[in-house]
mmCIF file of C-alpha atoms and ligand atoms in Angstrom:
data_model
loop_
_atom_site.group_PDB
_atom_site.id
_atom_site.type_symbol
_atom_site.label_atom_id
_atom_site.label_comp_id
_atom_site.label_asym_id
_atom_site.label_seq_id
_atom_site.Cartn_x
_atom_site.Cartn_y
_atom_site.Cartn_z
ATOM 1 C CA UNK A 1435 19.851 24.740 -9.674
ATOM 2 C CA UNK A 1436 19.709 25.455 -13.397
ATOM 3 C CA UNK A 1437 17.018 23.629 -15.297
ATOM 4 C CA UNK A 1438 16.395 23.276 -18.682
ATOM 5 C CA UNK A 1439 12.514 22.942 -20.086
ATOM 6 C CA UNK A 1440 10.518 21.966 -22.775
ATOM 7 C CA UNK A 1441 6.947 22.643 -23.686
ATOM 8 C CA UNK A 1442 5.016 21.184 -26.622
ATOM 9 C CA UNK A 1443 1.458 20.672 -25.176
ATOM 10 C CA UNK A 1444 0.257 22.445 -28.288
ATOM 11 C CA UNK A 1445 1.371 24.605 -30.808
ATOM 12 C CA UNK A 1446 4.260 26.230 -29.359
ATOM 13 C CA UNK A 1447 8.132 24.682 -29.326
ATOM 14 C CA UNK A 1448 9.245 25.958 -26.161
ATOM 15 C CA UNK A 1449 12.500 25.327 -24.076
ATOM 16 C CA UNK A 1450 13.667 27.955 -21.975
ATOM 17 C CA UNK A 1451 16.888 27.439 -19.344
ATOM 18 C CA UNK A 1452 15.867 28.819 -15.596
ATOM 19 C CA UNK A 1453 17.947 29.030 -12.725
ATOM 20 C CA UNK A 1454 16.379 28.588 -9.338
ATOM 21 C CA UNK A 1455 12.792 28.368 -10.447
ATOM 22 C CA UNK A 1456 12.817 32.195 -10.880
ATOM 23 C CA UNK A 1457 15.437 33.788 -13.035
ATOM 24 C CA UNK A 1458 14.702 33.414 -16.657
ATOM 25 C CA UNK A 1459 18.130 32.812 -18.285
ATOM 26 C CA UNK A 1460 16.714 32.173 -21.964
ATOM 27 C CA UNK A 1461 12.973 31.625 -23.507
ATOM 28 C CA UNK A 1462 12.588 30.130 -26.769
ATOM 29 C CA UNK A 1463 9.223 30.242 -28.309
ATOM 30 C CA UNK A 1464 8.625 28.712 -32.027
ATOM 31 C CA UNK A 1465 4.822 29.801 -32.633
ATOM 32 C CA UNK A 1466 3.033 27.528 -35.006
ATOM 33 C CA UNK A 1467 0.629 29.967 -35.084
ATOM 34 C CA UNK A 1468 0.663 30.825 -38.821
ATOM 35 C CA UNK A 1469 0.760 27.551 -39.964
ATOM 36 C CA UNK A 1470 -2.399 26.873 -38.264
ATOM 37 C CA UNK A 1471 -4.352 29.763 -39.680
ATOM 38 C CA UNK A 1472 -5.313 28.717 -42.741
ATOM 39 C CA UNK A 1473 -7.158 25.694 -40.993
ATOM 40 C CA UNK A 1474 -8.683 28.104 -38.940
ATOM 41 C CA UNK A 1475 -7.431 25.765 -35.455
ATOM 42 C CA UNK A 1476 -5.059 23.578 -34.120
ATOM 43 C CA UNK A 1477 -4.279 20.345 -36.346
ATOM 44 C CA UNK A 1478 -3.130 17.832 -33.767
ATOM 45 C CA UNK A 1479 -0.994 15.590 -36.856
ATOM 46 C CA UNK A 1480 0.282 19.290 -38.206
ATOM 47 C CA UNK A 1481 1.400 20.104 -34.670
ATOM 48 C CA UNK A 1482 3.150 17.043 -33.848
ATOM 49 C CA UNK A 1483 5.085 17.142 -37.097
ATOM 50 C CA UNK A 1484 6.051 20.560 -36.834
ATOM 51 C CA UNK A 1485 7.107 19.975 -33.049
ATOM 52 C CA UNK A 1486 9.276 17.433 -34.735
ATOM 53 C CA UNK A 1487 11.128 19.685 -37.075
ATOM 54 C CA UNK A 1488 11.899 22.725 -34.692
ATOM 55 C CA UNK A 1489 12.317 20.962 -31.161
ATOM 56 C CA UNK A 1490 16.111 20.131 -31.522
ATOM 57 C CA UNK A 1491 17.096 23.461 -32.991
ATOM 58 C CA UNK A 1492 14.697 25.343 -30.165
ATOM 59 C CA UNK A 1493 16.500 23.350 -27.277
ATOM 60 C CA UNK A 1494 20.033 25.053 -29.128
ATOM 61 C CA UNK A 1495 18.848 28.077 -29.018
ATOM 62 C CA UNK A 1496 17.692 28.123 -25.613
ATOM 63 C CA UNK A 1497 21.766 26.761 -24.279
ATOM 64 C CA UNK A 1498 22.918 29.038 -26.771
ATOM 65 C CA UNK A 1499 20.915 32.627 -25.714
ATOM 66 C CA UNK A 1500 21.670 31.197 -21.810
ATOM 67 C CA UNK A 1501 25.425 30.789 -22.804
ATOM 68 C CA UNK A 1502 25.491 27.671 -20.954
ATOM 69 C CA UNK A 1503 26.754 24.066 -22.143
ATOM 70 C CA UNK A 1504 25.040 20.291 -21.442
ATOM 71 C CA UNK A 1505 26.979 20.224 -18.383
ATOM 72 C CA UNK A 1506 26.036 23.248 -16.750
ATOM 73 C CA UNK A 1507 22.370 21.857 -16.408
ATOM 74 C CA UNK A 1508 21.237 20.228 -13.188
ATOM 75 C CA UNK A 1509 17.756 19.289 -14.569
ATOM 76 C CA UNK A 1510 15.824 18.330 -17.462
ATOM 77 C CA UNK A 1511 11.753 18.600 -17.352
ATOM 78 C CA UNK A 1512 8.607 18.932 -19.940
ATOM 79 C CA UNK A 1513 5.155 19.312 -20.121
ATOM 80 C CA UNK A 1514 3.680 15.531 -19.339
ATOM 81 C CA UNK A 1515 -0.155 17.510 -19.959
ATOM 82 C CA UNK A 1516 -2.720 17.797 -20.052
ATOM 83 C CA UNK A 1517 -2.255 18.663 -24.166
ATOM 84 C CA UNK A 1518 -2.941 16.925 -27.495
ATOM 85 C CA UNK A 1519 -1.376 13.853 -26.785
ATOM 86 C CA UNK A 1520 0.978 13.514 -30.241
ATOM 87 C CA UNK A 1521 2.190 17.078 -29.599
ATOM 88 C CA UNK A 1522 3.125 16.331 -26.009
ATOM 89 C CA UNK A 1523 5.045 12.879 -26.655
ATOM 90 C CA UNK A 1524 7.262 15.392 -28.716
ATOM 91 C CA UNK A 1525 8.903 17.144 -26.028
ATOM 92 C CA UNK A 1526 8.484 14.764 -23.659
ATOM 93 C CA UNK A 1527 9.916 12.130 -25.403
ATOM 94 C CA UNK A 1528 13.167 14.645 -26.312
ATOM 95 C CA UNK A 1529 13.409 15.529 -22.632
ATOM 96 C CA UNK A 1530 13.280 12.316 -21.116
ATOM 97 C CA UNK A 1531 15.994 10.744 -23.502
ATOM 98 C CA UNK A 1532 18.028 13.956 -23.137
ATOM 99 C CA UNK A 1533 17.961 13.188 -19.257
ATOM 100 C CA UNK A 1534 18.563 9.671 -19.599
ATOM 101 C CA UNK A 1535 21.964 10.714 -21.835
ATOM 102 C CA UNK A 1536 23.196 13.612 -19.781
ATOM 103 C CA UNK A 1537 22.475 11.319 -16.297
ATOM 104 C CA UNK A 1538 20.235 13.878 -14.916
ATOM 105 C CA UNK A 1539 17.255 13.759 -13.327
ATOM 106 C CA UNK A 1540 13.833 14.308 -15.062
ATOM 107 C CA UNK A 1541 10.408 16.197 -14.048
ATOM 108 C CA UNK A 1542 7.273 15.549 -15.624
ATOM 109 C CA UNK A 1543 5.641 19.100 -14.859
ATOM 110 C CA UNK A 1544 1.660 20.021 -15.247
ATOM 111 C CA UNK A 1545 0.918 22.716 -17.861
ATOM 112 C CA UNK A 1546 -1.602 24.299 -15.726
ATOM 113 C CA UNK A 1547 0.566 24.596 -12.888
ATOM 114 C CA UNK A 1548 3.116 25.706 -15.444
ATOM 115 C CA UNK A 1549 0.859 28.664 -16.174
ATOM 116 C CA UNK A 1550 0.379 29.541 -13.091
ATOM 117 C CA UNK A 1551 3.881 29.256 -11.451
ATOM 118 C CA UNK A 1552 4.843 31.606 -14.047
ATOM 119 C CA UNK A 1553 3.716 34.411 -11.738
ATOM 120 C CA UNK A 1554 7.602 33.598 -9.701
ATOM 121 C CA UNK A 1555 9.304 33.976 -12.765
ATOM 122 C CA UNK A 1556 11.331 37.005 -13.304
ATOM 123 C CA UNK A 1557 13.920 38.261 -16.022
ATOM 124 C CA UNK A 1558 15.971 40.385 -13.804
ATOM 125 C CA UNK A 1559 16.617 39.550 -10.138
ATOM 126 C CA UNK A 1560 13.927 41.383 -8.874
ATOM 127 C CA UNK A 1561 10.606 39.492 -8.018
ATOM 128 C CA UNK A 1562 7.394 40.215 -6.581
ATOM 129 C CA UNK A 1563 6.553 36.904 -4.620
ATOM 130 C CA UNK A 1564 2.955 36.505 -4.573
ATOM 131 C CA UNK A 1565 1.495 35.737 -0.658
ATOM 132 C CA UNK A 1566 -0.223 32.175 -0.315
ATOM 133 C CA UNK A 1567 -3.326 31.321 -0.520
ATOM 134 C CA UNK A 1568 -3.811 32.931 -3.337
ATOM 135 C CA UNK A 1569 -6.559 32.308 -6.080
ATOM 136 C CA UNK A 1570 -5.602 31.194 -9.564
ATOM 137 C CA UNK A 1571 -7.614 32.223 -13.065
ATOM 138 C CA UNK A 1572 -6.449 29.908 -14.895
ATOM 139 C CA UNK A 1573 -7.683 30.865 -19.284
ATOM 140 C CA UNK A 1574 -6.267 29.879 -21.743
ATOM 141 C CA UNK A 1575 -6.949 28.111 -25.030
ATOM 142 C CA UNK A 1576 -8.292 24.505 -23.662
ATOM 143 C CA UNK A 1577 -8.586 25.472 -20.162
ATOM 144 C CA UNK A 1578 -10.661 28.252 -17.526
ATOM 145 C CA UNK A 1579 -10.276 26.921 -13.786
ATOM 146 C CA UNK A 1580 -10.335 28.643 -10.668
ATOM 147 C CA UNK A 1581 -7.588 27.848 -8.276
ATOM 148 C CA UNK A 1582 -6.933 28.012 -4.647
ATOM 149 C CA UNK A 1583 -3.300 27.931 -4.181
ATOM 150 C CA UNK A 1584 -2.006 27.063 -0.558
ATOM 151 C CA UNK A 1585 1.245 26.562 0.900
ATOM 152 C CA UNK A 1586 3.449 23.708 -0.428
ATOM 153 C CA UNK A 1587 2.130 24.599 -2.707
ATOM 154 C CA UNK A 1588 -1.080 22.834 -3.046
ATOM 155 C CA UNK A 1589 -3.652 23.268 -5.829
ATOM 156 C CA UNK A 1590 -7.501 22.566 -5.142
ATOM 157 C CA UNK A 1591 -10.149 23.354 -7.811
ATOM 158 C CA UNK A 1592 -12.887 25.775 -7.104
ATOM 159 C CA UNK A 1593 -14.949 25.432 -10.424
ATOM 160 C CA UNK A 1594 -13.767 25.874 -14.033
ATOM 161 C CA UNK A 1595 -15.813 26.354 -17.453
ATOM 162 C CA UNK A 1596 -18.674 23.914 -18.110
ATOM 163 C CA UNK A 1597 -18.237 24.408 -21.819
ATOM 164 C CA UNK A 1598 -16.063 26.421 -23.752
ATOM 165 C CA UNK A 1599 -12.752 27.664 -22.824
ATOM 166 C CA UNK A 1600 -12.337 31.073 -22.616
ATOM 167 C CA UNK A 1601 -9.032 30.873 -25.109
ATOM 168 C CA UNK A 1602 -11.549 28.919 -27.158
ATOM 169 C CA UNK A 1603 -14.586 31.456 -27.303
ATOM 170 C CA UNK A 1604 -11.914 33.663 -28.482
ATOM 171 C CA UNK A 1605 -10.960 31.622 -30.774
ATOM 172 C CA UNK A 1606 -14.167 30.518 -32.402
ATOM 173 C CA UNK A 1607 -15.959 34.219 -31.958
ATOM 174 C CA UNK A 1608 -12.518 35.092 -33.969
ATOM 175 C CA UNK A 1609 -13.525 32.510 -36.910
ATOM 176 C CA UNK A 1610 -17.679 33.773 -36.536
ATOM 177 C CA UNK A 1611 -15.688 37.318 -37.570
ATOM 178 C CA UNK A 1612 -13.848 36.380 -40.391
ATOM 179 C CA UNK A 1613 -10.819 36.738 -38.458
ATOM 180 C CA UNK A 1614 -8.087 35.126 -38.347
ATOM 181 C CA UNK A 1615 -6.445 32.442 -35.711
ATOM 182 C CA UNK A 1616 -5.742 32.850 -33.081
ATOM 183 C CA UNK A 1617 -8.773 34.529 -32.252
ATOM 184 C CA UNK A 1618 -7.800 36.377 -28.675
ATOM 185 C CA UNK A 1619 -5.198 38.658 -30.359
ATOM 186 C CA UNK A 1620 -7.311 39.482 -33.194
ATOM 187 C CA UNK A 1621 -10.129 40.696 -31.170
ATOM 188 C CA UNK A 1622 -8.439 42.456 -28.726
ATOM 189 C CA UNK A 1623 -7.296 44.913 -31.896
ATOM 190 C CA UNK A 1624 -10.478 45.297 -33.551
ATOM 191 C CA UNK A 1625 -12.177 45.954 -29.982
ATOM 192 C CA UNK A 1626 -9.930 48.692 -29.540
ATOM 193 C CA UNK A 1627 -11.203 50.626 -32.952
ATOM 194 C CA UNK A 1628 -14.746 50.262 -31.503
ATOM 195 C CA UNK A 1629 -16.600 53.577 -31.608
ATOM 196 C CA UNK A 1630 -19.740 53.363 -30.084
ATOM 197 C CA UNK A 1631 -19.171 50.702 -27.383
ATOM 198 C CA UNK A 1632 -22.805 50.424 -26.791
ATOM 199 C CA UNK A 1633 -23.515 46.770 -28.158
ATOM 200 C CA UNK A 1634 -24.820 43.858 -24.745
ATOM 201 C CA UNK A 1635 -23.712 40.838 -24.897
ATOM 202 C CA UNK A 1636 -25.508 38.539 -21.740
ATOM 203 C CA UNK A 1637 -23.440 37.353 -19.134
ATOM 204 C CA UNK A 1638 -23.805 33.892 -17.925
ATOM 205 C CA UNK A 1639 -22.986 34.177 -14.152
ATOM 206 C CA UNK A 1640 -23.795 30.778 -12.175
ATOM 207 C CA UNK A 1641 -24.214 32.221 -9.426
ATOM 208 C CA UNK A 1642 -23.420 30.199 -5.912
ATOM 209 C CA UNK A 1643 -20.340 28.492 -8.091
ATOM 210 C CA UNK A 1644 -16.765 29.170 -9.115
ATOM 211 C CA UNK A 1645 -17.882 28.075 -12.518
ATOM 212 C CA UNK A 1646 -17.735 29.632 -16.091
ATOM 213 C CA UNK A 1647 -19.832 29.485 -19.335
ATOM 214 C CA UNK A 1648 -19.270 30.792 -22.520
ATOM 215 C CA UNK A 1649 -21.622 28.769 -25.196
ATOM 216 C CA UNK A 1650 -24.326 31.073 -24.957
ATOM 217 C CA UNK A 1651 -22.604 34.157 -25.134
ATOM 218 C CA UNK A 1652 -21.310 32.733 -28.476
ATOM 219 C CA UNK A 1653 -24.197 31.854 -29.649
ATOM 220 C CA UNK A 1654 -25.818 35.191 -28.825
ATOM 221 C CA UNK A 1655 -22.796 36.517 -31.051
ATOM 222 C CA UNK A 1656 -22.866 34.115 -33.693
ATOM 223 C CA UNK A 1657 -26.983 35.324 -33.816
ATOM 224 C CA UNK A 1658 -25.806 39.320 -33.782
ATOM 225 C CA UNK A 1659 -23.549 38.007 -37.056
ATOM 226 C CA UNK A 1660 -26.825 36.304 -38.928
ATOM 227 C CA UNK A 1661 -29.289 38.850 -38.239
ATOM 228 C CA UNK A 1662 -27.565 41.910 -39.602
ATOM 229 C CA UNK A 1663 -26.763 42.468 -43.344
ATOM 230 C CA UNK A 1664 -23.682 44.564 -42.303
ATOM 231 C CA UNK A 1665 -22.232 43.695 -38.521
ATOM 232 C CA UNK A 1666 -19.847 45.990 -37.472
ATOM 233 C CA UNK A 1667 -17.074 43.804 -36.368
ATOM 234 C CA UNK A 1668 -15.054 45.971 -34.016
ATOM 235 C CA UNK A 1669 -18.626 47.102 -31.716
ATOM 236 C CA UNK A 1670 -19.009 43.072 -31.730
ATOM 237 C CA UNK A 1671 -15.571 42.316 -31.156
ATOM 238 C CA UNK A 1672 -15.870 44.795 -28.226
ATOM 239 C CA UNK A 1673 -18.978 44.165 -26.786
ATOM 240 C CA UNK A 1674 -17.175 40.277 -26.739
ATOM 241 C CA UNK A 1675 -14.539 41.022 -25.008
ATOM 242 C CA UNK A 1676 -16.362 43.317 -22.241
ATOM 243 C CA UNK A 1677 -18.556 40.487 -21.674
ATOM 244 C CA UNK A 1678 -15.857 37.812 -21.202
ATOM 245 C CA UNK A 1679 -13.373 40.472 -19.064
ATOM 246 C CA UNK A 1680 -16.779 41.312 -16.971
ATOM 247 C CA UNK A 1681 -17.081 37.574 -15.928
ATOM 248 C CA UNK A 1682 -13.507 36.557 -15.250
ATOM 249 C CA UNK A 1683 -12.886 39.601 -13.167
ATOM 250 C CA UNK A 1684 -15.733 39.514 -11.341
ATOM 251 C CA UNK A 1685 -15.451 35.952 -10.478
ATOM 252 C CA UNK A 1686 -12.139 35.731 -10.160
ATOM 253 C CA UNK A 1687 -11.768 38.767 -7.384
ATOM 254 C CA UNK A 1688 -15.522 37.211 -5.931
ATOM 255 C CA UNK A 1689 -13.572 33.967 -5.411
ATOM 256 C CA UNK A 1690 -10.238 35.338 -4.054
ATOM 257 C CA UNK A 1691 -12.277 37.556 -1.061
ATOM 258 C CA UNK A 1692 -14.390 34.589 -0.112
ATOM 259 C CA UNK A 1693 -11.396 32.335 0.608
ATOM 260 C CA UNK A 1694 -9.280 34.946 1.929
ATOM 261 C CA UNK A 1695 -6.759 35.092 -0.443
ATOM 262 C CA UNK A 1696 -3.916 37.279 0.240
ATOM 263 C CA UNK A 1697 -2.877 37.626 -4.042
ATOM 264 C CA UNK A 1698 -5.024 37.132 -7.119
ATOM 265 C CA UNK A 1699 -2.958 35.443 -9.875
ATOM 266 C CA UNK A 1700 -4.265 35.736 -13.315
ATOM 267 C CA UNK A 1701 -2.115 32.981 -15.963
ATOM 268 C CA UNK A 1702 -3.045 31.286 -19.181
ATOM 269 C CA UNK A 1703 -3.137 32.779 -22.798
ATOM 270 C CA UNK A 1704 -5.995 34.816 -22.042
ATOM 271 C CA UNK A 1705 -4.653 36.929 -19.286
ATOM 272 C CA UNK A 1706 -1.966 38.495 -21.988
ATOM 273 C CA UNK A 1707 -5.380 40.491 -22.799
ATOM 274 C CA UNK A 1708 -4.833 44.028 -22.145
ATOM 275 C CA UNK A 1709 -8.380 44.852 -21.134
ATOM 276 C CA UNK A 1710 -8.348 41.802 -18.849
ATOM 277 C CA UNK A 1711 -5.693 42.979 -17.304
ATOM 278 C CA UNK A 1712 -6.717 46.873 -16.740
ATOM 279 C CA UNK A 1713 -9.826 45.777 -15.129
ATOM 280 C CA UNK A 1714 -8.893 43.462 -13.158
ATOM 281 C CA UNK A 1715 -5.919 45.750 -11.675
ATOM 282 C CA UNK A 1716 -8.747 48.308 -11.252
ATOM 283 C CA UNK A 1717 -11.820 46.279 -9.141
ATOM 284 C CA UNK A 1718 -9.236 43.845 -7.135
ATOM 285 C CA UNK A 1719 -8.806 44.738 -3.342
ATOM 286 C CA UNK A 1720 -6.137 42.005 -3.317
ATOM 287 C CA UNK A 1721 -3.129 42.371 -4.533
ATOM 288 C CA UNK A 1722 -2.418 41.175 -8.346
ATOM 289 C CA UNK A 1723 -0.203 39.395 -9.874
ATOM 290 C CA UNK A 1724 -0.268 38.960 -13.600
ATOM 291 C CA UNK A 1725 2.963 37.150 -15.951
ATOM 292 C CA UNK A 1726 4.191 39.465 -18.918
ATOM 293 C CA UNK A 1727 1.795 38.956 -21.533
ATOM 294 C CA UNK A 1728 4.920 36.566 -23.070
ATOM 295 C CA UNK A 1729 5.163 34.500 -19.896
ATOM 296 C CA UNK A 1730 1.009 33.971 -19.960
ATOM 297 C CA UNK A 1731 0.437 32.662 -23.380
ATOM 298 C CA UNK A 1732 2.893 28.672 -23.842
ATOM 299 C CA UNK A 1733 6.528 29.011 -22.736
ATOM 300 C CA UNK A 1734 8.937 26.413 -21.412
ATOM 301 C CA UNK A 1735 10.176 29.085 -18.818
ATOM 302 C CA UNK A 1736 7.072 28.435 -16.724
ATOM 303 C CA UNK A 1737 7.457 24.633 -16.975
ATOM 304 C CA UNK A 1738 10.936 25.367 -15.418
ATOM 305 C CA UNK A 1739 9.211 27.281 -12.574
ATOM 306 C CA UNK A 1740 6.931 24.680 -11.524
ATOM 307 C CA UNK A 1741 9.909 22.101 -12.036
ATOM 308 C CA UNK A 1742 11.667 23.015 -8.766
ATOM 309 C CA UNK A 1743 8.173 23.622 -6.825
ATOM 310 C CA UNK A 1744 7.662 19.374 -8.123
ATOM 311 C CA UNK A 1745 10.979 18.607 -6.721
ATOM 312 C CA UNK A 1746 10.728 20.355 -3.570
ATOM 313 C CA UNK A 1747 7.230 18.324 -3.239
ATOM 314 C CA UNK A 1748 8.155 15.487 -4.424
ATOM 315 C CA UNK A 1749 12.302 14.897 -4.255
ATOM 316 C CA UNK A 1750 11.561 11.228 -3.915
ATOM 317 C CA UNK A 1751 10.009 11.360 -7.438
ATOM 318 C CA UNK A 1752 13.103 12.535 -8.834
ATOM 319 C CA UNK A 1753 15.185 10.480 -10.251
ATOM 320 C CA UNK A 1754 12.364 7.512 -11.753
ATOM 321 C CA UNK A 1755 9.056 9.100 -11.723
ATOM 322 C CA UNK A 1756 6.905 7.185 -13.623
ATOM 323 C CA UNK A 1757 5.703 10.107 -16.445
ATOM 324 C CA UNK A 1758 2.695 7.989 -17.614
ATOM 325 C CA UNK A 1759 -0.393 8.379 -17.271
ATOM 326 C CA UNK A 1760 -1.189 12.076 -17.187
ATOM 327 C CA UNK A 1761 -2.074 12.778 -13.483
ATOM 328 C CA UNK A 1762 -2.682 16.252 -12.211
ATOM 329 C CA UNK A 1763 -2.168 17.064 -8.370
ATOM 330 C CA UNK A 1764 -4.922 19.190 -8.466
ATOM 331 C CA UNK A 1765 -7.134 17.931 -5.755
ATOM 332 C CA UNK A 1766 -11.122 18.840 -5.667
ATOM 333 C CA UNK A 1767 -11.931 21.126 -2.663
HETATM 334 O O1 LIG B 2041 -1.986 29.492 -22.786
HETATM 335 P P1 LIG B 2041 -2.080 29.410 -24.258
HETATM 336 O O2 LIG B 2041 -0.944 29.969 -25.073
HETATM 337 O O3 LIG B 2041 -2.286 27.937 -24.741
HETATM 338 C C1 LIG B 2041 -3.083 26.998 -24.096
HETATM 339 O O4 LIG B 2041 -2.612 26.426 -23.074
HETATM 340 O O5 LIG B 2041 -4.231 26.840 -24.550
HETATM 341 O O6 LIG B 2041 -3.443 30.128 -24.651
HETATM 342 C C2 LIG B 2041 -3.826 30.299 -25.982
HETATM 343 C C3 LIG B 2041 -5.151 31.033 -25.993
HETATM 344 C C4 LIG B 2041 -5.782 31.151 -27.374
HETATM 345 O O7 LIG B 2041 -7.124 30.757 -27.293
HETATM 346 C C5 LIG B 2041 -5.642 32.633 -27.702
HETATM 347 O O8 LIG B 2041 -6.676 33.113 -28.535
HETATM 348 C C6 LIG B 2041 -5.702 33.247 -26.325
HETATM 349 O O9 LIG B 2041 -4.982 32.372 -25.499
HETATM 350 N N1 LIG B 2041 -5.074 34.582 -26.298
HETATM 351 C C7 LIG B 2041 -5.746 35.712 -26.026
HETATM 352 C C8 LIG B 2041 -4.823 36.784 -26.168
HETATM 353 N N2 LIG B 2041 -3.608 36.249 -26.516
HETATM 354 C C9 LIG B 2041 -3.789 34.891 -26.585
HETATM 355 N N3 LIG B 2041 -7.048 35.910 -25.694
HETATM 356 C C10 LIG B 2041 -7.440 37.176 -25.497
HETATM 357 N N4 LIG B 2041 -6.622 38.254 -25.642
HETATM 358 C C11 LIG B 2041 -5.321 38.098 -25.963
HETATM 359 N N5 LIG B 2041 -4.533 39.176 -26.088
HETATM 360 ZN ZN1 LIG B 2042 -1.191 26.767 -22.020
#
């Protein structure tokens, strides 16, 4: 089963062509990125327009790079959210009418099972299928959830951030630096030139939940930043990061033992972050799965992933699935 996906939840054009749900057979990414720098964030209107202008060629280059034609796809999917709404009509609207023309069926897929079904996906034919249950960190730029992943599969919730994303602290700790967007990237390279390494930041734990905060760490960085004439950016940018990797990792591997998980996936934007990673390779009993750092931050090959995992769910969804409103599957445990 080939399928051909499309992401636009946010600022990436993405369509990628999978076969299976696992082999990637093209991934085309058209970042945004630098047009959203100079506003320092994501401009929902800027997004949507740009969407506009690259989607068609992206979706050429994506049959092109997987040498395949129209009628070598089986399925056509996209992102239905969650997302800013005008960026996600985008692709959605493109994919739907692209279905409706070809005759093929169309999947409305969940970005956040996107991210984390990206764990199956593999460029060659070898893949390392995680075990179910498994636990889900979920970080990325508008979302941090913990995930208990069963067999079907079926999502359930464990907690999630109360305030800030973890993308997001990133992102606005980035823009408290002077640096630019987006943020995670950024400090990731200027923690790596700190020195010292001897800077605290607290840690908020909420202890007795699955969930995350991030506000006051931010704050406690944005007061570092006031109260010194001359703040040495990469010893904040590092003690930052150490903070935020302490918390997910800990959590995250805390979580995964208690419900006897038998794989920790990490997914999301946030797990392309090379410290993340390390430690959480390094304190996890269970074994880890983590996407390349290109398959964590927003791709349309992921989209494709979870698209045969919705059809296998829900086949009788196929053909007419009624793509509005936004409803995730993920049920509250
Ligand atoms: O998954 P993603 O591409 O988009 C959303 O669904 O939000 O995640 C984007 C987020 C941004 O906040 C970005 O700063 C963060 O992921 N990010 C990183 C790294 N690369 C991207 N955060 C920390 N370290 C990184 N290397
Ligand atoms: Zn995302």
């Amino acid at each position: 089963m080939r399928v051909l996906a499309i992401e636009s939840s946010c600022d990436e054009t993405a369509a990628a062509v999978v076969t299976d749900g696992h082999l990637i057979e093209s991934n085309i990414v058209a970042s945004q990125s630098e047009l959203h720098a100079q506003y320092g964030g994501i401009v929902p209107e800027v997004a949507a327009r740009a969407h506009l202008g690259s989607i068609i060629p992206v979706v050429r280059q994506a049959l092109a790079d997987a040498h395949v034609e129209w009628q070598d796809l089986d399925v056509i999917s996209a992102t239905r959210g969650p997302g800013l709404p005008s960026a996600l009509v985008v692709g959605f609207g493109v994919a739907r009418s692209l279905a409706f023309g070809l005759g093929l069926p169309f999947v409305p897929v969940d970005h956040i099972e996107g991210h984390v079904m990206a764990n199956w996906l593999t460029q060659n034919d070898e893949l390392d299928v995680p075990l179910l249950p498994a636990v889900a960190l979920v970080v990325s730029g508008g979302h941090t959830e913990l995930l208990l992943v069963e067999e079907g599969p079926i999502f359930k919730r464990l907690g999630g951030t109360r305030d800030d994303a973890a993308g997001e602290a990133f992102d606005k700790v980035a823009r408290l630096l002077g640096l630019s967007y987006p943020g995670g990237p950024e400090i990731s390279k200027f923690a790596s030139n700190a020195v010292v390494r001897k800077m605290h930041f607290p840690r908020a734990w909420l202890r007795g939940t699955d969930d995350f905060s991030f506000s006051g760490l931010k704050t406690a960085v944005y007061r570092t930043v006031e109260e010194s004439s001359n703040p040495d950016i990469n010893e904040i940018a590092w003690a930052f990061q150490e903070s935020v990797v302490d918390i997910l990792s800990k959590k995250a591997i805390r979580a995964a033992e208690r419900e006897g998980a038998q794989s920790l996936l990490l997914a999301g934007g946030v797990a392309a972050n090379r410290r993340l990673r390390e430690v959480v390779y390094e304190r996890s009993t269970i074994p880890v799965h983590i996407p390349l750092p290109t398959l964590c931050t927003d791709n349309a090959a992921m989209i494709a992933a979870a698209t045969r995992m919705e059809m296998a769910i829900a086949p009788d969804k196929l053909i007419d699935i009624d793509p509005t409103p936004y409803r995730s599957r993920v049920q509250k445990k």
